[in-house]
XYZ file of C-alpha atoms in Angstrom:
282
model
C 0.288 -0.166 0.165
C 2.343 2.240 0.711
C 4.261 2.307 -2.604
C 1.119 2.385 -3.852
C 0.430 6.062 -2.345
C 3.755 6.971 -3.030
C 3.192 6.398 -6.780
C -0.009 8.932 -6.397
C 1.675 11.154 -4.950
C 4.170 11.881 -7.179
C 1.501 11.662 -9.726
C -0.589 14.266 -7.915
C 2.328 16.393 -7.533
C 4.204 16.286 -10.722
C 7.094 18.538 -12.164
C 5.278 21.179 -12.836
C 3.832 21.359 -9.082
C 7.353 21.401 -8.054
C 8.230 24.117 -9.631
C 5.646 26.408 -8.031
C 2.331 26.480 -10.214
C -0.325 23.251 -9.897
C -1.592 22.529 -13.308
C -3.855 25.138 -13.565
C -1.256 27.673 -13.338
C 0.913 26.292 -15.635
C -1.451 25.690 -18.492
C -2.727 28.825 -18.342
C -0.281 30.924 -20.743
C 0.179 28.438 -23.222
C -1.609 28.556 -26.717
C -0.821 25.603 -27.682
C -0.618 21.977 -24.887
C -0.121 19.229 -26.352
C 1.355 15.361 -25.840
C 3.973 14.702 -27.975
C 6.887 12.273 -28.151
C 10.038 12.955 -29.117
C 10.890 11.467 -32.848
C 15.199 12.970 -32.503
C 16.778 14.870 -30.118
C 19.718 15.830 -32.035
C 20.531 19.806 -32.474
C 19.031 22.409 -30.894
C 15.547 22.127 -32.326
C 14.109 18.382 -31.646
C 11.255 17.020 -34.322
C 8.719 15.699 -32.600
C 4.919 14.502 -33.088
C 1.636 15.578 -31.719
C 0.155 12.377 -30.269
C -2.662 14.233 -28.363
C -4.000 17.981 -29.162
C -5.562 19.813 -25.699
C -5.314 23.189 -27.249
C -3.908 24.629 -29.980
C -3.956 24.308 -33.992
C -1.521 21.714 -34.362
C -2.637 18.839 -35.559
C -2.832 14.562 -33.719
C 0.108 13.093 -36.130
C 1.636 16.369 -37.161
C 5.460 16.866 -37.268
C 6.724 19.688 -35.681
C 10.224 21.393 -34.378
C 10.638 22.349 -30.625
C 13.370 25.199 -29.992
C 15.402 24.333 -27.017
C 17.877 27.420 -28.365
C 16.171 30.333 -26.743
C 14.717 27.886 -23.532
C 18.319 26.783 -22.436
C 20.044 30.195 -23.543
C 17.316 32.070 -21.213
C 17.394 29.589 -18.081
C 18.278 30.705 -14.627
C 22.186 29.516 -13.863
C 21.300 26.804 -11.530
C 19.188 25.668 -13.822
C 20.138 22.371 -15.894
C 19.638 22.666 -20.111
C 16.445 21.039 -21.320
C 17.147 17.853 -23.052
C 14.132 16.263 -24.891
C 15.103 12.512 -25.229
C 14.257 10.547 -28.568
C 11.404 8.145 -28.189
C 10.269 9.790 -25.216
C 6.710 11.478 -24.485
C 6.305 15.103 -23.075
C 3.600 17.369 -22.008
C 4.546 20.469 -23.654
C 3.386 24.055 -23.392
C 4.025 25.494 -27.357
C 3.725 28.765 -29.246
C 4.193 28.834 -32.673
C 7.427 30.483 -34.158
C 7.024 32.481 -37.148
C 10.002 31.958 -38.295
C 9.306 28.329 -39.266
C 8.167 27.013 -42.608
C 5.254 25.008 -43.543
C 7.024 21.484 -44.172
C 8.619 22.048 -40.702
C 6.790 24.631 -38.425
C 9.019 25.129 -35.342
C 7.372 26.375 -31.921
C 9.030 27.554 -28.816
C 8.319 26.137 -25.584
C 6.345 29.059 -23.603
C 7.993 29.293 -19.788
C 11.065 28.268 -21.171
C 12.922 24.846 -19.732
C 9.522 24.630 -17.539
C 7.795 24.354 -20.400
C 7.778 20.533 -21.062
C 7.340 17.363 -18.328
C 7.532 13.803 -19.219
C 4.586 11.856 -19.329
C 3.907 9.661 -15.834
C 4.705 5.775 -16.397
C 1.246 5.921 -14.625
C -1.478 8.030 -13.706
C -1.254 9.693 -17.653
C -5.451 9.290 -17.766
C -5.897 11.332 -14.765
C -3.083 14.048 -15.321
C -4.462 14.616 -19.164
C -8.292 14.640 -17.756
C -7.135 17.049 -15.188
C -5.314 19.356 -17.700
C -8.615 19.443 -19.956
C -10.737 20.688 -16.736
C -8.217 22.841 -16.373
C -7.924 24.598 -20.013
C -11.864 25.044 -19.483
C -11.861 26.784 -16.908
C -8.933 29.169 -18.623
C -12.019 29.725 -21.021
C -14.418 30.927 -18.340
C -14.446 34.621 -18.845
C -17.431 35.653 -16.564
C -15.921 35.369 -12.207
C -18.563 34.452 -10.764
C -19.248 31.527 -13.253
C -15.665 30.709 -12.410
C -15.618 30.148 -9.150
C -19.223 28.668 -9.625
C -17.373 26.280 -11.682
C -14.717 25.724 -9.028
C -16.896 24.381 -6.627
C -18.564 22.315 -8.448
C -15.327 20.708 -9.539
C -15.053 19.914 -5.769
C -17.078 16.667 -6.810
C -14.768 15.631 -8.504
C -12.545 12.298 -8.443
C -9.699 13.265 -9.985
C -7.176 13.857 -6.873
C -5.423 16.518 -9.419
C -8.672 18.057 -10.080
C -9.370 18.729 -6.168
C -6.005 18.882 -4.896
C -5.816 22.016 -7.334
C -9.625 23.592 -6.811
C -8.669 23.296 -2.900
C -4.952 24.782 -3.537
C -7.152 28.302 -5.731
C -10.037 28.433 -3.289
C -6.815 28.723 -0.062
C -4.496 30.987 -2.591
C -7.213 33.961 -3.162
C -9.262 33.303 0.363
C -12.385 32.293 -1.354
C -13.970 29.520 1.067
C -16.995 30.148 1.944
C -18.800 28.537 4.823
C -21.145 26.752 2.233
C -18.616 25.156 0.306
C -17.829 23.219 4.120
C -20.179 20.375 3.713
C -18.631 19.920 -0.019
C -14.917 20.152 1.756
C -15.623 18.258 4.678
C -15.671 14.804 2.472
C -12.412 15.447 1.328
C -10.837 14.786 4.634
C -11.253 11.743 4.541
C -10.440 11.111 0.913
C -7.194 8.557 0.491
C -4.759 10.955 -1.751
C -3.007 12.783 1.568
C -2.786 15.939 -0.337
C -6.434 16.289 -1.033
C -6.966 15.566 2.922
C -4.297 18.389 3.817
C -5.886 20.843 0.815
C -9.559 19.801 2.608
C -8.230 20.303 6.423
C -6.075 23.956 5.044
C -9.094 25.261 3.590
C -11.211 24.546 6.304
C -8.903 26.122 8.467
C -8.923 29.039 6.697
C -12.577 29.648 6.387
C -12.508 29.947 10.226
C -9.887 31.762 10.310
C -11.050 34.668 8.014
C -14.237 34.634 10.574
C -16.423 32.950 8.051
C -17.308 29.624 10.374
C -18.502 31.514 13.040
C -20.438 29.678 15.849
C -23.551 30.593 14.522
C -23.261 28.658 11.905
C -20.360 26.040 12.754
C -21.199 22.454 12.109
C -20.342 20.415 15.472
C -18.897 17.493 12.500
C -16.140 19.678 11.453
C -14.641 19.495 14.614
C -14.616 15.855 15.155
C -13.206 15.287 11.934
C -10.692 18.341 12.188
C -9.358 16.867 15.740
C -9.980 13.170 14.132
C -7.105 14.622 11.271
C -4.914 15.797 13.940
C -4.891 12.271 16.532
C -5.206 9.962 13.672
C -4.059 10.794 10.120
C -0.777 8.724 8.957
C 0.496 11.710 7.232
C 2.929 14.098 9.154
C 1.528 16.940 6.232
C -2.304 15.948 6.895
C -1.561 16.705 10.891
C 0.213 19.853 10.559
C -3.034 21.485 8.588
C -5.730 19.226 10.779
C -3.743 20.859 13.776
C -3.626 24.160 12.661
C -7.672 24.574 11.551
C -8.379 22.953 15.176
C -6.555 26.240 16.431
C -9.065 27.874 14.283
C -12.351 26.435 15.270
C -14.534 28.540 17.749
C -15.043 27.241 21.616
C -12.644 26.342 24.367
C -12.085 22.977 23.659
C -8.906 23.367 20.806
C -6.651 24.252 23.523
C -6.641 21.073 24.859
C -6.177 18.967 21.823
C -3.896 21.334 21.051
C -1.930 19.956 24.918
C -2.647 16.700 23.827
C -0.449 17.024 20.227
C 2.206 18.826 21.490
C 2.798 16.291 24.159
C 1.925 13.056 22.121
C 2.251 13.072 18.691
C 5.365 10.963 17.109
C 6.340 13.487 15.091
C 8.454 16.631 15.668
C 7.408 18.835 13.395
C 3.279 18.330 14.131
C 4.227 18.641 18.098
C 5.728 21.993 17.390
C 3.299 23.382 15.153
C 0.803 22.678 18.347
C 3.390 24.203 20.565
C 3.779 27.429 18.319
C -0.624 27.778 18.317
C -0.363 26.930 21.658
C 1.526 30.124 22.650
C 0.087 32.181 20.075
C -3.484 31.808 21.524
C -1.554 32.520 25.371
C -2.432 28.885 26.533
C 1.498 27.692 27.286
């Protein structure tokens, strides 16, 4: 089970996420988004063939050149040069190079050396489903409709979509109490990063005073305490511990003291101790 969870975590995170973007943000700036197989890696413009066109004007089966020269020339000094390896499949963020010709159209990498991500050995279907979902969101111009669609996606079965939507809500502080019935079930999701995102967003809603005592669902407290005390993942327990500290009422201090004394991980204990000090309950 542990190795399977590690695989799911790597798929859910992805290289783009590791560089500071989620897939929603990573794809937002690209005119063309394609899955392509590299046919030759010689020179500065390897030949690739489009296998799936998620966005843009390329056609499936069309061959094209990927211009690595500018991407590598403009990379930050600490970044390694990008190579697209023969026979490998990549998710590419592209834009047409006007200097290319009709027979061999050339494309620049949007985001430079960060514009290519090797396709995962497992979980490709989930990744591409998520990217397609995000590309549809990019086309929604009405702000209210966009966030309505975000709320609908909290029912998604795709862990990449769920993690990303939770992150967007947290990043833009768009969480509202009426979302909690949709968020709370995600605290039992099998993917640790989804549980972490759900606990983080619930904690933020209460921190912002939007889930005050008059609207407080007592089930939230029980779920957050259960996560903070018993979840097997350290990041989930940290997020849930923070959420417990944000809940209304006086019961959180007792729970935080237990966590600060009993949790097996130092980071979780430290988080509880810090929250107690901030609240003056040392």
